[in-house]
Amino acid sequence: MRHVIVGSGPAGVVAAETIRKADPAAEITLLCGEAEAPYSRMAIPYFLKGDIDETGIRIRKDAGHYGRMGITLVQARARSVDTASRLVDLSNGRSLPYDRLLVATGSRPSREQIPGIDLPGVHTCWTLSDARAILARAGPGTRVVQMGAGFVGCIIMEGLLSRGVDLTILVRSGYMVRRMMNPTASGLIRRWSEAKGVKVLTRTQPRALRANGGALQVDLGNGRTLPADMYLSVVGVDPDLEFLDGSGVKIGRGILVDEHLESSVPGVFAAGDVAESVDCLTGQRQVNAIQPNAVDQGRTAALNMAGRPTRFRGSLVFNVLTTVGLVSSSFGQWNGVAGGDWAEVLDESRYRYMNLQFDGGRLAGANCVGFSENIGALRGLIEGRLRLGAWKQRLLENPTLVMQAYLAASGGKV
Ligand SMILES: Cc1cc2nc3c(=O)[nH]c(=O)nc-3n(C[C@H](O)[C@H](O)[C@H](O)COP(=O)(O)OP(=O)(O)OC[C@H]3O[C@@H](n4cnc5c(N)ncnc54)[C@H](O)[C@@H]3O)c2cc1C
């Protein structure tokens, strides 16, 4: 059986290893699209901060690992796929035949459509090569203007500040991390960031970037400009799927997959940030772009590819974010369900906040700031759809009792 895996992020690597364990005789080829040994994007913030070096960012630290597992790494990109003759065309001119194909190509940064976005000094922060370029420019006093304060925009701030840069964040909407935090939680994260020396300009979006000597000028409209030595564009991601044009693989916000993570074309599977699967709470289709989901889907897709039918039960939307040391988290239906009860507790001076959203007698979602100790309990209650019984009323009165509620509910003592 010939397995070709396109993409060597966490989904692709775990899939390759899982196939090998399930089928010692299979031929496994892993395409690395960035001319790098497989690495984890999630480690980039720690690399920027200097906590780890380039070895630490690799998914498997031992360079001989893949060879020993009989996984062939090919440094090339997939250019197109002919699903009728089961062939992948590569950027190096070769074609690879496959019996099973896994698409694990993740996503790529969205591109701002403004004049000057291609100027030197403009970067995004998605790949290891982006991180190297940022580190080469960022030093004490470097004026960095960053467009975007989503998950990635927030999680890289600490690394940038640790280099001594002068950081200004532009936020198109009124709120930082608005796709995972309600306005109260977002407001705390903003105040915290400002207290750490970050300038945050909300409802602000650049019109253009201009070269200004060796530096940049960020045009904010109405005659306002900001000088910058580096402009970071972190405004979200799009799927990276042009190479599937004409393949017959159906695509929505990502590759549409069934419960076995197989696409509309038999023999072609998808996993990770590129796959549009289902939410385990709502059953609604979604792209859940987090590493634990990529790993879980990589493993499940691989078992199916190796002939061991395995259902993907859906994934929970949850994010744990550290913004310059402040831990926040969001889970499931954090913005509530129609007619659902909710409860919250706020201590502004200590940057602590917890908001719980209920769906009948169960917890459906949560937002937390400054409460890192309850993350496992919240996830367990929400993902496990545990009945709270009398604990619902207690949580409505005091949301911080989630650990006790989880212990009771998971032990059937409600
Ligand atoms: C700075 C940063 C911080 C993050 N922090 C967290 C975090 O704290 N927690 C969390 O859960 N998630 C985090 N994420 C998100 C997480 O990294 C992704 O969810 C995860 O990497 C998805 O894994 P994947 O294997 O699906 O895709 P990716 O890791 O994106 O890997 C896709 C691979 O496919 C390759 N590829 C693309 N196109 C082709 C092609 N045509 N041919 C061959 N190869 C191709 C790419 O080069 C890449 O190697 C972070 C992301 C970033 C950028």
Tab-separated table of C-alpha atoms and ligand atoms in Angstrom:
chain	number	residue	atom	x	y	z
A	1	MET	CA	0.000	0.000	0.000
A	2	ARG	CA	1.467	3.373	-1.027
A	3	HIS	CA	0.582	6.254	1.278
A	4	VAL	CA	1.422	9.832	0.336
A	5	ILE	CA	0.994	12.525	2.979
A	6	VAL	CA	1.045	16.122	1.802
A	7	GLY	CA	2.246	18.367	4.616
A	8	SER	CA	4.634	17.663	7.484
A	9	GLY	CA	3.031	19.595	10.329
A	10	PRO	CA	1.659	17.776	13.403
A	11	ALA	CA	-1.232	16.202	11.461
A	12	GLY	CA	1.046	14.822	8.733
A	13	VAL	CA	3.771	13.558	11.066
A	14	VAL	CA	1.391	11.804	13.455
A	15	ALA	CA	-0.436	10.279	10.488
A	16	ALA	CA	2.793	8.900	9.014
A	17	GLU	CA	3.830	7.382	12.348
A	18	THR	CA	0.368	5.901	12.925
A	19	ILE	CA	0.297	4.257	9.493
A	20	ARG	CA	3.704	2.749	10.139
A	21	LYS	CA	2.541	1.241	13.449
A	22	ALA	CA	-0.618	-0.123	11.838
A	23	ASP	CA	1.074	-1.451	8.693
A	24	PRO	CA	4.769	-2.383	8.889
A	25	ALA	CA	4.906	-3.094	5.138
A	26	ALA	CA	3.342	0.138	3.855
A	27	GLU	CA	5.283	2.621	1.718
A	28	ILE	CA	4.993	6.035	3.368
A	29	THR	CA	6.082	9.319	1.796
A	30	LEU	CA	5.803	12.597	3.709
A	31	LEU	CA	5.997	15.799	1.661
A	32	CYS	CA	7.667	18.724	3.424
A	33	GLY	CA	6.549	21.889	1.648
A	34	GLU	CA	8.901	24.343	3.356
A	35	ALA	CA	12.331	22.771	2.794
A	36	GLU	CA	12.530	22.186	6.550
A	37	ALA	CA	12.571	19.121	8.755
A	38	PRO	CA	9.042	18.773	10.233
A	39	TYR	CA	8.357	21.425	12.875
A	40	SER	CA	5.521	22.712	15.007
A	41	ARG	CA	4.220	26.241	14.398
A	42	MET	CA	2.923	26.245	17.946
A	43	ALA	CA	6.516	26.443	19.213
A	44	ILE	CA	7.249	29.677	17.304
A	45	PRO	CA	6.323	31.995	20.225
A	46	TYR	CA	8.858	30.197	22.454
A	47	PHE	CA	11.467	30.418	19.689
A	48	LEU	CA	10.858	34.182	19.370
A	49	LYS	CA	11.317	34.520	23.103
A	50	GLY	CA	14.541	32.525	23.049
A	51	ASP	CA	13.189	29.787	25.328
A	52	ILE	CA	13.979	27.159	22.680
A	53	ASP	CA	16.279	26.968	19.673
A	54	GLU	CA	15.606	25.493	16.240
A	55	THR	CA	16.023	21.956	17.543
A	56	GLY	CA	13.302	22.573	20.097
A	57	ILE	CA	10.826	23.588	17.414
A	58	ARG	CA	11.117	20.271	15.541
A	59	ILE	CA	8.273	17.795	16.014
A	60	ARG	CA	10.770	14.957	16.489
A	61	LYS	CA	14.146	16.110	17.789
A	62	ASP	CA	16.130	13.137	16.498
A	63	ALA	CA	16.972	13.593	12.803
A	64	GLY	CA	17.200	9.815	12.269
A	65	HIS	CA	13.669	9.210	13.558
A	66	TYR	CA	11.883	9.214	10.190
A	67	GLY	CA	14.442	6.979	8.493
A	68	ARG	CA	14.230	4.460	11.310
A	69	MET	CA	10.442	4.404	10.977
A	70	GLY	CA	10.674	3.818	7.238
A	71	ILE	CA	9.054	7.181	6.472
A	72	THR	CA	10.519	8.846	3.370
A	73	LEU	CA	10.720	12.645	3.684
A	74	VAL	CA	10.557	14.479	0.345
A	75	GLN	CA	11.341	18.212	0.288
A	76	ALA	CA	8.818	19.340	-2.322
A	77	ARG	CA	5.358	20.831	-2.638
A	78	ALA	CA	2.371	19.126	-4.217
A	79	ARG	CA	1.474	21.068	-7.357
A	80	SER	CA	-1.586	19.110	-8.452
A	81	VAL	CA	-3.400	15.841	-7.852
A	82	ASP	CA	-4.866	13.584	-10.519
A	83	THR	CA	-7.381	11.574	-8.523
A	84	ALA	CA	-8.378	9.397	-11.527
A	85	SER	CA	-4.873	7.994	-12.013
A	86	ARG	CA	-3.907	8.532	-8.334
A	87	LEU	CA	-0.836	10.653	-8.983
A	88	VAL	CA	0.540	13.699	-7.147
A	89	ASP	CA	2.649	16.118	-9.203
A	90	LEU	CA	5.460	17.742	-7.262
A	91	SER	CA	7.311	21.046	-7.467
A	92	ASN	CA	10.546	19.127	-8.175
A	93	GLY	CA	9.108	17.761	-11.430
A	94	ARG	CA	8.472	14.260	-10.095
A	95	SER	CA	5.120	12.477	-9.831
A	96	LEU	CA	4.236	10.224	-6.954
A	97	PRO	CA	1.697	7.409	-7.317
A	98	TYR	CA	-0.490	6.709	-4.297
A	99	ASP	CA	-3.120	4.278	-3.091
A	100	ARG	CA	-4.120	6.527	-0.176
A	101	LEU	CA	-3.516	10.269	-0.030
A	102	LEU	CA	-3.688	12.443	3.069
A	103	VAL	CA	-3.942	16.202	2.647
A	104	ALA	CA	-2.517	17.828	5.777
A	105	THR	CA	-1.425	21.159	4.338
A	106	GLY	CA	-2.737	23.417	7.108
A	107	SER	CA	-3.429	26.996	6.211
A	108	ARG	CA	-1.510	30.048	5.129
A	109	PRO	CA	-1.636	33.628	6.391
A	110	SER	CA	-4.311	35.857	4.864
A	111	ARG	CA	-2.880	38.666	2.815
A	112	GLU	CA	-3.871	42.256	3.537
A	113	GLN	CA	-4.954	43.992	0.358
A	114	ILE	CA	-3.202	47.311	0.910
A	115	PRO	CA	-0.549	49.160	-1.106
A	116	GLY	CA	2.960	48.487	0.159
A	117	ILE	CA	2.254	45.040	1.624
A	118	ASP	CA	5.217	43.638	-0.370
A	119	LEU	CA	7.771	46.171	0.899
A	120	PRO	CA	10.897	44.990	2.719
A	121	GLY	CA	10.279	45.062	6.467
A	122	VAL	CA	6.769	43.623	6.125
A	123	HIS	CA	6.386	40.137	7.616
A	124	THR	CA	3.797	37.716	8.742
A	125	CYS	CA	4.353	35.206	11.544
A	126	TRP	CA	3.321	31.745	10.427
A	127	THR	CA	6.412	29.796	9.389
A	128	LEU	CA	9.803	29.124	10.901
A	129	SER	CA	11.307	31.218	8.141
A	130	ASP	CA	8.997	34.136	9.152
A	131	ALA	CA	10.209	33.766	12.731
A	132	ARG	CA	13.862	33.847	11.648
A	133	ALA	CA	13.203	37.008	9.616
A	134	ILE	CA	11.478	38.681	12.588
A	135	LEU	CA	14.332	37.784	14.923
A	136	ALA	CA	16.840	39.221	12.458
A	137	ARG	CA	15.136	42.634	12.699
A	138	ALA	CA	13.709	42.780	16.219
A	139	GLY	CA	15.972	44.350	18.818
A	140	PRO	CA	15.879	46.979	21.545
A	141	GLY	CA	13.924	50.004	20.332
A	142	THR	CA	12.827	48.436	17.000
A	143	ARG	CA	9.511	50.086	16.160
A	144	VAL	CA	7.081	47.257	15.366
A	145	VAL	CA	3.576	47.962	14.128
A	146	GLN	CA	1.475	44.805	14.172
A	147	MET	CA	-1.853	44.554	12.379
A	148	GLY	CA	-4.065	41.992	14.085
A	149	ALA	CA	-4.743	40.859	17.637
A	150	GLY	CA	-6.227	37.421	17.110
A	151	PHE	CA	-4.809	34.283	18.725
A	152	VAL	CA	-1.476	34.394	16.871
A	153	GLY	CA	-1.218	38.196	17.175
A	154	CYS	CA	-1.541	37.928	20.956
A	155	ILE	CA	0.605	34.864	21.546
A	156	ILE	CA	3.659	36.337	19.771
A	157	MET	CA	3.610	39.611	21.741
A	158	GLU	CA	5.642	38.233	24.625
A	159	GLY	CA	8.457	37.096	22.337
A	160	LEU	CA	8.534	40.477	20.621
A	161	LEU	CA	8.573	42.402	23.903
A	162	SER	CA	11.307	40.151	25.253
A	163	ARG	CA	13.514	41.508	22.439
A	164	GLY	CA	12.928	45.062	23.656
A	165	VAL	CA	10.854	46.250	20.698
A	166	ASP	CA	8.483	49.225	20.820
A	167	LEU	CA	5.192	47.505	19.948
A	168	THR	CA	1.995	49.055	18.587
A	169	ILE	CA	-0.961	46.792	17.822
A	170	LEU	CA	-3.672	47.810	15.366
A	171	VAL	CA	-7.050	46.132	15.872
A	172	ARG	CA	-9.629	46.447	13.115
A	173	SER	CA	-12.588	45.741	15.410
A	174	GLY	CA	-13.045	47.139	18.895
A	175	TYR	CA	-11.765	43.964	20.567
A	176	MET	CA	-8.657	41.848	20.795
A	177	VAL	CA	-9.153	38.075	20.221
A	178	ARG	CA	-12.806	38.669	19.473
A	179	ARG	CA	-13.225	35.229	17.867
A	180	MET	CA	-12.553	33.529	21.205
A	181	MET	CA	-13.292	36.070	23.941
A	182	ASN	CA	-16.319	38.090	24.992
A	183	PRO	CA	-15.891	41.873	25.387
A	184	THR	CA	-15.176	41.687	29.153
A	185	ALA	CA	-12.404	39.091	28.717
A	186	SER	CA	-11.049	40.944	25.703
A	187	GLY	CA	-11.019	44.211	27.669
A	188	LEU	CA	-8.943	42.613	30.438
A	189	ILE	CA	-6.429	41.292	27.894
A	190	ARG	CA	-6.182	44.753	26.362
A	191	ARG	CA	-5.616	46.491	29.697
A	192	TRP	CA	-3.033	43.872	30.663
A	193	SER	CA	-1.185	44.319	27.342
A	194	GLU	CA	-1.164	48.087	27.784
A	195	ALA	CA	0.161	47.691	31.331
A	196	LYS	CA	3.024	45.664	29.822
A	197	GLY	CA	3.888	48.565	27.515
A	198	VAL	CA	2.014	47.652	24.320
A	199	LYS	CA	0.152	50.478	22.533
A	200	VAL	CA	-3.218	49.154	21.365
A	201	LEU	CA	-5.179	51.128	18.759
A	202	THR	CA	-8.665	49.694	18.251
A	203	ARG	CA	-10.931	50.416	15.280
A	204	THR	CA	-7.781	51.156	13.341
A	205	GLN	CA	-6.712	49.731	10.033
A	206	PRO	CA	-3.884	50.866	7.776
A	207	ARG	CA	-4.656	52.307	4.363
A	208	ALA	CA	-1.162	51.847	2.953
A	209	LEU	CA	2.463	51.204	3.809
A	210	ARG	CA	5.205	53.377	2.362
A	211	ALA	CA	8.982	53.091	2.290
A	212	ASN	CA	10.603	55.841	4.315
A	213	GLY	CA	14.376	55.684	3.993
A	214	GLY	CA	15.294	52.295	5.442
A	215	ALA	CA	12.070	52.232	7.453
A	216	LEU	CA	8.308	52.219	6.831
A	217	GLN	CA	5.479	54.629	7.276
A	218	VAL	CA	2.074	53.164	8.143
A	219	ASP	CA	-0.717	55.356	6.770
A	220	LEU	CA	-3.764	55.156	9.050
A	221	GLY	CA	-5.866	57.617	7.041
A	222	ASN	CA	-7.026	61.120	8.024
A	223	GLY	CA	-3.417	62.296	7.904
A	224	ARG	CA	-2.326	59.938	10.717
A	225	THR	CA	0.836	57.941	10.208
A	226	LEU	CA	3.022	55.681	12.337
A	227	PRO	CA	6.736	55.175	11.726
A	228	ALA	CA	7.848	51.540	11.808
A	229	ASP	CA	11.009	49.518	11.351
A	230	MET	CA	8.924	46.371	10.928
A	231	TYR	CA	5.270	45.815	10.020
A	232	LEU	CA	3.755	42.507	11.089
A	233	SER	CA	0.624	41.406	9.288
A	234	VAL	CA	-1.218	38.783	11.363
A	235	VAL	CA	-4.793	39.017	10.163
A	236	GLY	CA	-5.908	35.384	10.080
A	237	VAL	CA	-5.438	32.453	7.756
A	238	ASP	CA	-6.916	30.908	4.627
A	239	PRO	CA	-6.798	27.278	3.491
A	240	ASP	CA	-3.907	26.414	1.175
A	241	LEU	CA	-5.658	24.285	-1.434
A	242	GLU	CA	-5.094	25.538	-4.982
A	243	PHE	CA	-3.194	22.345	-5.780
A	244	LEU	CA	-6.495	20.445	-5.489
A	245	ASP	CA	-8.150	22.478	-8.272
A	246	GLY	CA	-9.667	20.050	-10.752
A	247	SER	CA	-9.209	17.056	-8.430
A	248	GLY	CA	-12.912	16.700	-7.628
A	249	VAL	CA	-12.247	17.040	-3.878
A	250	LYS	CA	-15.111	19.097	-2.434
A	251	ILE	CA	-14.094	22.158	-0.465
A	252	GLY	CA	-16.070	24.465	1.826
A	253	ARG	CA	-14.087	26.483	4.381
A	254	GLY	CA	-11.715	23.511	4.290
A	255	ILE	CA	-11.769	20.037	2.730
A	256	LEU	CA	-15.165	18.502	3.485
A	257	VAL	CA	-14.606	15.177	5.213
A	258	ASP	CA	-16.897	12.438	6.478
A	259	GLU	CA	-16.735	10.716	9.869
A	260	HIS	CA	-13.702	8.718	8.695
A	261	LEU	CA	-11.998	11.932	7.563
A	262	GLU	CA	-12.281	10.818	3.939
A	263	SER	CA	-13.034	13.510	1.377
A	264	SER	CA	-15.608	13.389	-1.425
A	265	VAL	CA	-13.032	11.472	-3.502
A	266	PRO	CA	-12.430	7.883	-2.316
A	267	GLY	CA	-8.876	7.306	-1.141
A	268	VAL	CA	-8.238	11.005	-0.420
A	269	PHE	CA	-8.315	11.960	3.278
A	270	ALA	CA	-7.759	15.256	5.102
A	271	ALA	CA	-6.657	16.162	8.624
A	272	GLY	CA	-5.731	19.209	10.698
A	273	ASP	CA	-6.239	22.897	9.928
A	274	VAL	CA	-7.143	22.056	6.330
A	275	ALA	CA	-10.092	19.771	7.162
A	276	GLU	CA	-13.684	20.863	7.638
A	277	SER	CA	-15.091	18.309	10.045
A	278	VAL	CA	-17.685	18.585	12.840
A	279	ASP	CA	-17.944	20.141	16.285
A	280	CYS	CA	-18.437	17.469	18.947
A	281	LEU	CA	-21.002	19.597	20.817
A	282	THR	CA	-23.136	21.017	18.040
A	283	GLY	CA	-22.491	18.590	15.177
A	284	GLN	CA	-22.026	21.678	12.972
A	285	ARG	CA	-19.300	21.667	10.345
A	286	GLN	CA	-16.202	23.620	11.285
A	287	VAL	CA	-12.488	24.069	10.740
A	288	ASN	CA	-10.968	23.688	14.218
A	289	ALA	CA	-7.479	25.084	13.706
A	290	ILE	CA	-5.684	23.977	16.862
A	291	GLN	CA	-2.818	21.559	17.293
A	292	PRO	CA	-4.602	18.961	19.478
A	293	ASN	CA	-7.237	18.619	16.774
A	294	ALA	CA	-4.556	18.251	14.076
A	295	VAL	CA	-2.914	15.439	16.039
A	296	ASP	CA	-6.202	13.691	16.763
A	297	GLN	CA	-7.346	13.912	13.142
A	298	GLY	CA	-3.936	12.863	11.799
A	299	ARG	CA	-4.116	9.712	13.914
A	300	THR	CA	-7.735	8.936	12.994
A	301	ALA	CA	-7.268	9.537	9.268
A	302	ALA	CA	-4.178	7.315	9.313
A	303	LEU	CA	-6.005	4.396	10.931
A	304	ASN	CA	-8.678	4.626	8.252
A	305	MET	CA	-6.053	4.841	5.511
A	306	ALA	CA	-4.381	1.736	6.925
A	307	GLY	CA	-7.657	-0.172	6.719
A	308	ARG	CA	-8.753	0.105	10.352
A	309	PRO	CA	-12.153	1.843	10.254
A	310	THR	CA	-12.169	4.489	12.991
A	311	ARG	CA	-14.813	7.167	13.549
A	312	PHE	CA	-13.831	10.749	14.257
A	313	ARG	CA	-16.266	11.807	16.979
A	314	GLY	CA	-15.876	15.522	16.311
A	315	SER	CA	-13.658	18.007	18.075
A	316	LEU	CA	-14.111	20.595	20.782
A	317	VAL	CA	-13.333	24.208	20.003
A	318	PHE	CA	-11.010	25.329	22.765
A	319	ASN	CA	-8.085	27.694	22.939
A	320	VAL	CA	-5.606	28.439	25.672
A	321	LEU	CA	-3.772	31.684	25.048
A	322	THR	CA	-0.945	33.373	26.913
A	323	THR	CA	-0.731	37.109	26.246
A	324	VAL	CA	2.477	38.515	27.750
A	325	GLY	CA	2.096	36.080	30.654
A	326	LEU	CA	-1.672	36.398	31.127
A	327	VAL	CA	-3.388	33.039	30.553
A	328	SER	CA	-6.855	33.086	29.045
A	329	SER	CA	-9.000	30.312	27.633
A	330	SER	CA	-12.189	29.772	25.701
A	331	PHE	CA	-14.198	26.599	25.307
A	332	GLY	CA	-17.091	25.370	23.201
A	333	GLN	CA	-20.064	27.711	22.949
A	334	TRP	CA	-18.401	30.486	24.941
A	335	ASN	CA	-20.758	33.078	23.497
A	336	GLY	CA	-23.779	31.208	24.795
A	337	VAL	CA	-26.715	29.189	23.510
A	338	ALA	CA	-30.185	30.606	22.874
A	339	GLY	CA	-32.089	30.810	26.156
A	340	GLY	CA	-29.183	29.347	28.151
A	341	ASP	CA	-28.290	30.449	31.698
A	342	TRP	CA	-24.943	32.013	32.412
A	343	ALA	CA	-22.835	33.113	35.338
A	344	GLU	CA	-19.668	35.104	35.756
A	345	VAL	CA	-17.195	36.390	38.275
A	346	LEU	CA	-14.852	39.341	37.677
A	347	ASP	CA	-11.932	40.757	39.650
A	348	GLU	CA	-10.640	43.577	37.437
A	349	SER	CA	-7.755	44.552	39.675
A	350	ARG	CA	-6.298	40.997	39.593
A	351	TYR	CA	-7.164	40.356	35.918
A	352	ARG	CA	-9.301	37.391	36.854
A	353	TYR	CA	-12.534	36.564	35.087
A	354	MET	CA	-14.643	33.502	34.494
A	355	ASN	CA	-17.825	33.318	32.444
A	356	LEU	CA	-19.794	30.057	32.217
A	357	GLN	CA	-22.510	29.353	29.648
A	358	PHE	CA	-25.043	26.599	30.259
A	359	ASP	CA	-27.224	24.564	27.924
A	360	GLY	CA	-29.969	23.173	30.164
A	361	GLY	CA	-28.279	21.093	32.880
A	362	ARG	CA	-24.878	20.999	31.203
A	363	LEU	CA	-21.995	23.394	30.723
A	364	ALA	CA	-21.782	24.437	27.049
A	365	GLY	CA	-18.914	26.915	27.009
A	366	ALA	CA	-16.671	29.203	29.022
A	367	ASN	CA	-14.294	32.155	28.864
A	368	CYS	CA	-11.584	32.553	31.489
A	369	VAL	CA	-8.849	35.069	32.125
A	370	GLY	CA	-6.257	34.493	34.835
A	371	PHE	CA	-7.702	31.108	35.837
A	372	SER	CA	-5.254	28.567	34.495
A	373	GLU	CA	-5.878	25.971	37.217
A	374	ASN	CA	-9.388	25.095	36.013
A	375	ILE	CA	-8.658	24.430	32.340
A	376	GLY	CA	-8.749	20.623	32.579
A	377	ALA	CA	-11.965	20.612	34.610
A	378	LEU	CA	-13.711	22.999	32.222
A	379	ARG	CA	-12.663	20.984	29.219
A	380	GLY	CA	-13.800	17.752	30.892
A	381	LEU	CA	-17.209	19.150	31.820
A	382	ILE	CA	-17.843	20.660	28.385
A	383	GLU	CA	-16.367	18.007	26.107
A	384	GLY	CA	-17.833	15.192	28.214
A	385	ARG	CA	-21.268	16.898	28.197
A	386	LEU	CA	-21.513	15.914	31.850
A	387	ARG	CA	-24.821	16.432	33.653
A	388	LEU	CA	-24.336	18.878	36.497
A	389	GLY	CA	-27.420	18.085	38.578
A	390	ALA	CA	-27.391	20.181	41.774
A	391	TRP	CA	-23.962	21.537	40.831
A	392	LYS	CA	-25.518	23.785	38.188
A	393	GLN	CA	-27.096	25.984	40.863
A	394	ARG	CA	-23.839	26.049	42.829
A	395	LEU	CA	-21.934	27.117	39.726
A	396	LEU	CA	-24.512	29.812	38.989
A	397	GLU	CA	-23.828	31.155	42.479
A	398	ASN	CA	-20.055	30.650	42.327
A	399	PRO	CA	-18.491	29.801	38.928
A	400	THR	CA	-15.073	29.198	40.487
A	401	LEU	CA	-16.296	25.852	41.855
A	402	VAL	CA	-15.731	24.183	38.461
A	403	MET	CA	-13.125	21.731	39.758
A	404	GLN	CA	-15.444	20.488	42.506
A	405	ALA	CA	-18.295	20.301	39.978
A	406	TYR	CA	-16.130	18.302	37.586
A	407	LEU	CA	-15.043	15.849	40.272
A	408	ALA	CA	-18.652	15.332	41.317
A	409	ALA	CA	-20.053	15.098	37.776
A	410	SER	CA	-17.338	12.817	36.424
A	411	GLY	CA	-17.671	10.558	39.452
A	412	GLY	CA	-21.450	10.366	38.982
A	413	LYS	CA	-22.045	12.176	42.305
A	414	VAL	CA	-24.549	14.775	41.143
B	1	LIG	C1	2.641	31.395	16.037
B	1	LIG	C2	1.626	30.288	16.209
B	1	LIG	C3	1.287	29.871	17.473
B	1	LIG	C4	0.353	28.846	17.652
B	1	LIG	N1	0.023	28.468	18.911
B	1	LIG	C5	-0.847	27.460	19.092
B	1	LIG	C6	-1.186	27.025	20.406
B	1	LIG	O1	-0.693	27.542	21.424
B	1	LIG	N2	-2.067	26.002	20.526
B	1	LIG	C7	-2.622	25.391	19.435
B	1	LIG	O2	-3.395	24.457	19.603
B	1	LIG	N3	-2.342	25.806	18.183
B	1	LIG	C8	-1.474	26.824	17.988
B	1	LIG	N4	-1.182	27.238	16.721
B	1	LIG	C9	-1.889	26.605	15.592
B	1	LIG	C10	-1.218	25.268	15.252
B	1	LIG	O3	0.115	25.513	14.958
B	1	LIG	C11	-1.943	24.614	14.084
B	1	LIG	O4	-3.262	24.319	14.464
B	1	LIG	C12	-1.222	23.339	13.665
B	1	LIG	O5	0.067	23.631	13.209
B	1	LIG	C13	-2.006	22.631	12.573
B	1	LIG	O6	-1.291	21.511	12.167
B	1	LIG	P1	-1.433	20.948	10.671
B	1	LIG	O7	-0.540	19.770	10.610
B	1	LIG	O8	-2.849	20.811	10.320
B	1	LIG	O9	-0.888	22.127	9.728
B	1	LIG	P2	0.497	22.879	9.701
B	1	LIG	O10	1.205	22.800	10.986
B	1	LIG	O11	0.198	24.226	9.148
B	1	LIG	O12	1.368	22.050	8.665
B	1	LIG	C14	1.039	22.037	7.295
B	1	LIG	C15	2.255	21.619	6.515
B	1	LIG	O13	1.887	21.446	5.155
B	1	LIG	C16	2.874	22.033	4.324
B	1	LIG	N5	2.267	22.322	3.007
B	1	LIG	C17	1.359	23.270	2.684
B	1	LIG	N6	1.043	23.188	1.372
B	1	LIG	C18	1.794	22.179	0.864
B	1	LIG	C19	1.925	21.606	-0.435
B	1	LIG	N7	1.190	22.046	-1.478
B	1	LIG	N8	2.800	20.593	-0.598
B	1	LIG	C20	3.534	20.108	0.454
B	1	LIG	N9	3.429	20.596	1.699
B	1	LIG	C21	2.577	21.627	1.896
B	1	LIG	C22	3.313	23.243	5.098
B	1	LIG	O14	4.552	23.704	4.652
B	1	LIG	C23	3.357	22.672	6.524
B	1	LIG	O15	4.584	22.043	6.766
B	1	LIG	C24	-0.251	28.252	16.515
B	1	LIG	C25	0.098	28.675	15.224
B	1	LIG	C26	1.041	29.685	15.077
B	1	LIG	C27	1.429	30.145	13.695
